[in-house]
Amino acid sequence: MAHGALIDGVEADCLTVADRGLQYGDGLFETLAVHGGAPCLWREHFDRLARGAERLGIPCPQPELLLRECRRLADGESIGVLKIILTRGRGGRGYGPPIDPRPTRILTRHPWPDYPTTWEKQGITVTFCRTPLGENPVLAGLKHLNRLEQVLARAEWRDREIAEGLMRDGRGRVIGGTRSNLFLVRAGRLLTPRLDTCGIAGTVRDLVLRIAGGFGIEVLERDLGRTDLVAADGIFLTNALIGVWPVRRLGTREMSIQDLPWELLTAVRRATRTPDREKGI
């Protein structure tokens, strides 16, 4: 790989075809921002990876080892992206997993996405996707390797003016973007979709839930429909790379960004761009 890769700590760009991550999507992944030669939100990303690994029964690497490898790839990068993939490794019979799995860890380095600079302050245009999200409480919240729903949803538009697509479950509940979490502003409170049956519990979503109270803002997790979005005082999206994107246009409807909690959003953006230089966890 042109931009750097480690497989189980060794520089490599080839994976055995027998790996269960390739065969069955049997694994998890994390996408981290790199600023100033170090990963950002490291604790949040590792904690989510560890929770997902525990739920799937995949042994998780020690945090010190994984952080050391992340820094090895991030060193010298003023800005970039790191991706961590953890698979169950090889073995088992068909879908049946091995009794004593030996996981594969893959780290890759990538250039920073070329997003228009105007999106961050002036807001973005989003569309509604037709592809629904399947419901499965066992996998809800996990950032697992099975992303076909998001792939199909993202293939629905080619317009470069559209930054993101919102996805709903089979009951019509809006869950989030193809690669982002969703927040609505209504009467001074934040509303965000419940993720009890599908969707990804994003690291920046968790950050907002954790620090909003310090800004005097209540956050409610609830079921949200399309009408809730249309009636919102404001909408913004989050993930580890974009930080925060205000929504200026929802389909054909213009949305205001004036009532967004800008002090909170500024703090969130700062956190997503602060390199973690701690030596451990």
Short mmCIF file of C-alpha atoms in Angstrom, two decimals:
data_model
loop_
_atom_site.label_atom_id
_atom_site.label_comp_id
_atom_site.label_asym_id
_atom_site.label_seq_id
_atom_site.Cartn_x
_atom_site.Cartn_y
_atom_site.Cartn_z
CA MET A 1 0.00 0.00 0.00
CA ALA A 2 1.41 3.35 -1.05
CA HIS A 3 0.56 5.10 2.22
CA GLY A 4 1.75 2.47 4.68
CA ALA A 5 0.35 -0.67 6.27
CA LEU A 6 1.11 -3.02 9.14
CA ILE A 7 -0.29 -6.54 9.49
CA ASP A 8 0.29 -7.95 12.96
CA GLY A 9 3.02 -5.36 13.43
CA VAL A 10 4.92 -6.19 10.23
CA GLU A 11 5.07 -3.95 7.16
CA ALA A 12 2.94 -5.74 4.58
CA ASP A 13 0.09 -5.17 2.17
CA CYS A 14 -1.07 -8.77 1.52
CA LEU A 15 -3.61 -10.73 3.55
CA THR A 16 -4.28 -14.46 3.34
CA VAL A 17 -7.50 -15.30 1.49
CA ALA A 18 -8.41 -17.57 4.41
CA ASP A 19 -8.79 -14.66 6.83
CA ARG A 20 -12.32 -14.54 8.23
CA GLY A 21 -12.44 -10.78 7.84
CA LEU A 22 -12.27 -11.30 4.07
CA GLN A 23 -14.36 -14.48 4.00
CA TYR A 24 -17.22 -13.36 6.24
CA GLY A 25 -16.67 -9.77 7.34
CA ASP A 26 -15.86 -11.29 10.74
CA GLY A 27 -14.29 -8.35 12.51
CA LEU A 28 -14.34 -4.69 13.49
CA PHE A 29 -12.69 -1.47 12.39
CA GLU A 30 -11.87 2.03 13.61
CA THR A 31 -11.06 5.15 11.59
CA LEU A 32 -8.91 7.70 13.42
CA ALA A 33 -7.88 11.23 12.59
CA VAL A 34 -4.16 12.03 12.75
CA HIS A 35 -2.99 15.53 13.64
CA GLY A 36 0.54 16.54 14.51
CA GLY A 37 1.91 13.04 14.03
CA ALA A 38 -0.37 11.34 16.56
CA PRO A 39 -3.86 9.80 16.61
CA CYS A 40 -6.79 11.77 18.02
CA LEU A 41 -9.50 10.47 20.36
CA TRP A 42 -7.37 7.39 20.97
CA ARG A 43 -9.09 6.39 24.21
CA GLU A 44 -12.54 6.61 22.66
CA HIS A 45 -11.54 4.55 19.64
CA PHE A 46 -9.76 1.85 21.60
CA ASP A 47 -12.57 1.56 24.14
CA ARG A 48 -15.12 1.07 21.36
CA LEU A 49 -12.90 -1.50 19.65
CA ALA A 50 -12.49 -3.39 22.93
CA ARG A 51 -16.24 -3.36 23.62
CA GLY A 52 -16.98 -4.65 20.14
CA ALA A 53 -14.32 -7.34 20.38
CA GLU A 54 -15.74 -8.54 23.68
CA ARG A 55 -19.24 -8.73 22.23
CA LEU A 56 -18.04 -10.70 19.19
CA GLY A 57 -15.70 -12.92 21.19
CA ILE A 58 -12.54 -11.73 19.42
CA PRO A 59 -9.42 -11.30 21.59
CA CYS A 60 -8.47 -7.62 21.58
CA PRO A 61 -4.83 -6.51 21.32
CA GLN A 62 -3.29 -4.80 24.33
CA PRO A 63 -3.83 -1.03 24.12
CA GLU A 64 -0.12 -0.29 24.50
CA LEU A 65 0.74 -2.49 21.52
CA LEU A 66 -1.94 -1.01 19.31
CA LEU A 67 -1.10 2.56 20.26
CA ARG A 68 2.59 1.93 19.57
CA GLU A 69 1.74 0.68 16.08
CA CYS A 70 -0.59 3.63 15.48
CA ARG A 71 2.17 6.05 16.38
CA ARG A 72 4.59 4.19 14.15
CA LEU A 73 2.35 4.86 11.14
CA ALA A 74 1.31 8.35 12.22
CA ASP A 75 4.83 9.61 12.92
CA GLY A 76 5.69 12.56 10.70
CA GLU A 77 2.13 12.98 9.40
CA SER A 78 0.90 16.53 10.03
CA ILE A 79 -2.60 15.42 9.07
CA GLY A 80 -3.94 12.10 7.88
CA VAL A 81 -6.09 9.08 8.60
CA LEU A 82 -5.40 5.76 10.33
CA LYS A 83 -7.61 2.72 9.96
CA ILE A 84 -7.50 -0.19 12.39
CA ILE A 85 -9.05 -3.50 11.34
CA LEU A 86 -9.35 -6.39 13.77
CA THR A 87 -10.50 -9.74 12.35
CA ARG A 88 -11.01 -13.13 13.96
CA GLY A 89 -8.10 -14.40 11.87
CA ARG A 90 -8.13 -17.79 10.18
CA GLY A 91 -9.76 -21.07 11.13
CA GLY A 92 -13.09 -22.54 12.01
CA ARG A 93 -15.38 -24.52 9.75
CA GLY A 94 -17.53 -22.43 7.46
CA TYR A 95 -19.38 -19.87 9.53
CA GLY A 96 -18.41 -21.72 12.72
CA PRO A 97 -15.62 -19.70 14.37
CA PRO A 98 -12.46 -21.28 15.78
CA ILE A 99 -12.58 -22.19 19.46
CA ASP A 100 -9.30 -20.39 20.14
CA PRO A 101 -9.13 -17.55 17.60
CA ARG A 102 -5.87 -15.85 16.72
CA PRO A 103 -6.98 -12.42 15.53
CA THR A 104 -5.41 -10.44 12.73
CA ARG A 105 -4.76 -6.75 13.30
CA ILE A 106 -4.32 -4.49 10.28
CA LEU A 107 -3.30 -0.83 10.43
CA THR A 108 -3.27 1.37 7.34
CA ARG A 109 -2.40 5.01 6.78
CA HIS A 110 -4.29 7.21 4.32
CA PRO A 111 -4.28 10.84 3.15
CA TRP A 112 -6.74 13.30 4.65
CA PRO A 113 -10.04 13.55 2.71
CA ASP A 114 -10.33 16.55 0.43
CA TYR A 115 -13.51 18.04 1.91
CA PRO A 116 -14.55 21.56 0.85
CA THR A 117 -13.53 23.99 3.58
CA THR A 118 -16.91 25.73 3.38
CA TRP A 119 -18.79 22.69 4.69
CA GLU A 120 -17.51 23.12 8.22
CA LYS A 121 -18.79 26.66 8.79
CA GLN A 122 -21.41 27.29 6.11
CA GLY A 123 -23.04 23.86 6.33
CA ILE A 124 -23.71 20.92 4.03
CA THR A 125 -26.45 19.49 1.86
CA VAL A 126 -27.78 16.05 2.82
CA THR A 127 -30.21 13.71 1.12
CA PHE A 128 -32.39 10.82 2.28
CA CYS A 129 -31.26 7.38 1.14
CA ARG A 130 -33.65 4.70 -0.09
CA THR A 131 -31.54 1.80 1.18
CA PRO A 132 -32.80 0.81 4.66
CA LEU A 133 -30.78 -0.38 7.61
CA GLY A 134 -31.53 -3.87 8.87
CA GLU A 135 -32.34 -4.23 12.56
CA ASN A 136 -30.26 -6.51 14.78
CA PRO A 137 -29.93 -5.62 18.48
CA VAL A 138 -26.95 -7.98 18.86
CA LEU A 139 -24.89 -5.91 16.40
CA ALA A 140 -26.41 -2.49 17.11
CA GLY A 141 -23.79 0.16 17.85
CA LEU A 142 -20.83 -1.93 16.65
CA LYS A 143 -18.49 -0.75 13.92
CA HIS A 144 -18.26 -4.22 12.39
CA LEU A 145 -16.91 -5.05 8.94
CA ASN A 146 -20.30 -5.70 7.33
CA ARG A 147 -20.99 -2.37 5.59
CA LEU A 148 -22.95 -3.39 2.48
CA GLU A 149 -25.94 -1.27 3.53
CA GLN A 150 -23.76 1.84 3.65
CA VAL A 151 -22.07 0.94 0.36
CA LEU A 152 -25.44 0.64 -1.40
CA ALA A 153 -26.74 3.83 0.21
CA ARG A 154 -23.65 5.81 -0.78
CA ALA A 155 -24.02 4.60 -4.38
CA GLU A 156 -27.39 6.37 -4.59
CA TRP A 157 -25.93 9.80 -5.37
CA ARG A 158 -23.07 11.23 -7.42
CA ASP A 159 -23.78 14.92 -6.91
CA ARG A 160 -20.66 16.40 -5.29
CA GLU A 161 -22.75 19.10 -3.65
CA ILE A 162 -24.38 16.42 -1.47
CA ALA A 163 -22.07 15.68 1.44
CA GLU A 164 -23.99 12.90 3.16
CA GLY A 165 -27.05 10.67 2.97
CA LEU A 166 -29.36 9.89 5.89
CA MET A 167 -30.44 6.31 6.44
CA ARG A 168 -33.62 4.92 8.02
CA ASP A 169 -34.52 1.51 9.36
CA GLY A 170 -37.39 -0.60 8.03
CA ARG A 171 -39.83 1.25 10.29
CA GLY A 172 -38.89 4.64 8.91
CA ARG A 173 -36.88 5.81 11.90
CA VAL A 174 -33.93 8.01 10.92
CA ILE A 175 -30.79 6.41 12.37
CA GLY A 176 -27.93 8.53 11.02
CA GLY A 177 -25.78 9.18 7.98
CA THR A 178 -23.93 6.63 5.89
CA ARG A 179 -20.77 7.58 7.84
CA SER A 180 -21.99 9.93 10.55
CA ASN A 181 -24.18 10.34 13.59
CA LEU A 182 -27.13 12.72 13.67
CA PHE A 183 -28.12 15.44 16.15
CA LEU A 184 -31.16 17.72 16.09
CA VAL A 185 -31.64 20.96 17.99
CA ARG A 186 -35.11 21.61 19.35
CA ALA A 187 -36.05 24.18 22.00
CA GLY A 188 -32.48 24.34 23.28
CA ARG A 189 -32.10 20.58 23.68
CA LEU A 190 -30.26 18.05 21.53
CA LEU A 191 -32.03 14.99 20.16
CA THR A 192 -30.15 12.04 18.69
CA PRO A 193 -31.49 8.72 17.37
CA ARG A 194 -31.67 5.71 19.64
CA LEU A 195 -29.24 3.02 18.47
CA ASP A 196 -30.82 0.02 20.16
CA THR A 197 -31.45 -2.02 16.99
CA CYS A 198 -29.05 -0.62 14.36
CA GLY A 199 -26.57 2.15 13.63
CA ILE A 200 -23.04 2.86 14.85
CA ALA A 201 -22.31 4.41 18.24
CA GLY A 202 -19.74 6.92 17.02
CA THR A 203 -16.83 8.14 19.11
CA VAL A 204 -17.77 11.79 18.53
CA ARG A 205 -21.43 11.02 19.28
CA ASP A 206 -20.30 9.62 22.63
CA LEU A 207 -18.17 12.73 23.17
CA VAL A 208 -21.18 15.00 22.61
CA LEU A 209 -23.29 12.92 25.00
CA ARG A 210 -20.54 13.15 27.60
CA ILE A 211 -19.73 16.87 27.53
CA ALA A 212 -22.99 18.56 26.50
CA GLY A 213 -24.14 18.82 30.12
CA GLY A 214 -21.11 20.98 30.89
CA PHE A 215 -22.52 23.54 28.45
CA GLY A 216 -25.96 23.39 30.06
CA ILE A 217 -27.42 21.37 27.18
CA GLU A 218 -29.66 18.36 27.70
CA VAL A 219 -29.33 15.47 25.23
CA LEU A 220 -32.17 12.99 24.65
CA GLU A 221 -31.86 9.70 22.79
CA ARG A 222 -35.16 8.91 21.09
CA ASP A 223 -36.84 7.62 17.95
CA LEU A 224 -36.80 10.26 15.20
CA GLY A 225 -38.72 10.41 11.95
CA ARG A 226 -38.41 12.57 8.88
CA THR A 227 -40.96 15.04 10.25
CA ASP A 228 -38.78 15.55 13.34
CA LEU A 229 -35.89 16.60 11.13
CA VAL A 230 -38.02 19.01 9.13
CA ALA A 231 -39.32 20.61 12.34
CA ALA A 232 -35.89 20.91 13.97
CA ASP A 233 -34.33 24.26 14.84
CA GLY A 234 -31.03 22.92 13.52
CA ILE A 235 -29.22 19.74 12.52
CA PHE A 236 -25.58 18.67 12.64
CA LEU A 237 -23.64 15.50 11.87
CA THR A 238 -20.55 14.09 13.57
CA ASN A 239 -17.74 11.62 13.04
CA ALA A 240 -14.05 11.34 13.88
CA LEU A 241 -12.81 12.86 10.63
CA ILE A 242 -15.35 15.58 9.91
CA GLY A 243 -15.71 16.55 13.56
CA VAL A 244 -18.95 18.47 13.13
CA TRP A 245 -20.84 19.43 9.98
CA PRO A 246 -23.87 21.74 10.26
CA VAL A 247 -26.71 20.88 7.88
CA ARG A 248 -27.67 23.81 5.65
CA ARG A 249 -30.00 21.95 3.29
CA LEU A 250 -32.10 18.84 3.97
CA GLY A 251 -33.15 17.52 0.59
CA THR A 252 -34.77 20.59 -0.99
CA ARG A 253 -35.46 22.28 2.36
CA GLU A 254 -33.24 25.08 3.65
CA MET A 255 -32.18 24.70 7.29
CA SER A 256 -30.93 27.38 9.65
CA ILE A 257 -27.58 26.95 11.36
CA GLN A 258 -27.95 30.01 13.59
CA ASP A 259 -29.49 28.11 16.53
CA LEU A 260 -26.82 25.42 16.71
CA PRO A 261 -24.90 25.24 20.04
CA TRP A 262 -21.74 26.69 18.58
CA GLU A 263 -19.80 26.81 21.84
CA LEU A 264 -20.31 23.06 22.28
CA LEU A 265 -19.55 22.34 18.63
CA THR A 266 -16.31 24.32 18.83
CA ALA A 267 -15.23 22.25 21.83
CA VAL A 268 -16.08 19.04 19.99
CA ARG A 269 -14.10 20.12 16.94
CA ARG A 270 -11.13 20.99 19.11
CA ALA A 271 -11.22 17.56 20.74
CA THR A 272 -11.32 15.76 17.38
CA ARG A 273 -8.18 17.60 16.29
CA THR A 274 -6.11 17.30 19.44
CA PRO A 275 -3.38 14.63 19.09
CA ASP A 276 -3.15 12.16 21.95
CA ARG A 277 0.46 12.13 23.06
CA GLU A 278 0.00 10.09 26.22
CA LYS A 279 2.27 7.06 26.57
CA GLY A 280 -0.51 4.73 27.63
CA ILE A 281 -4.20 4.45 28.34
#
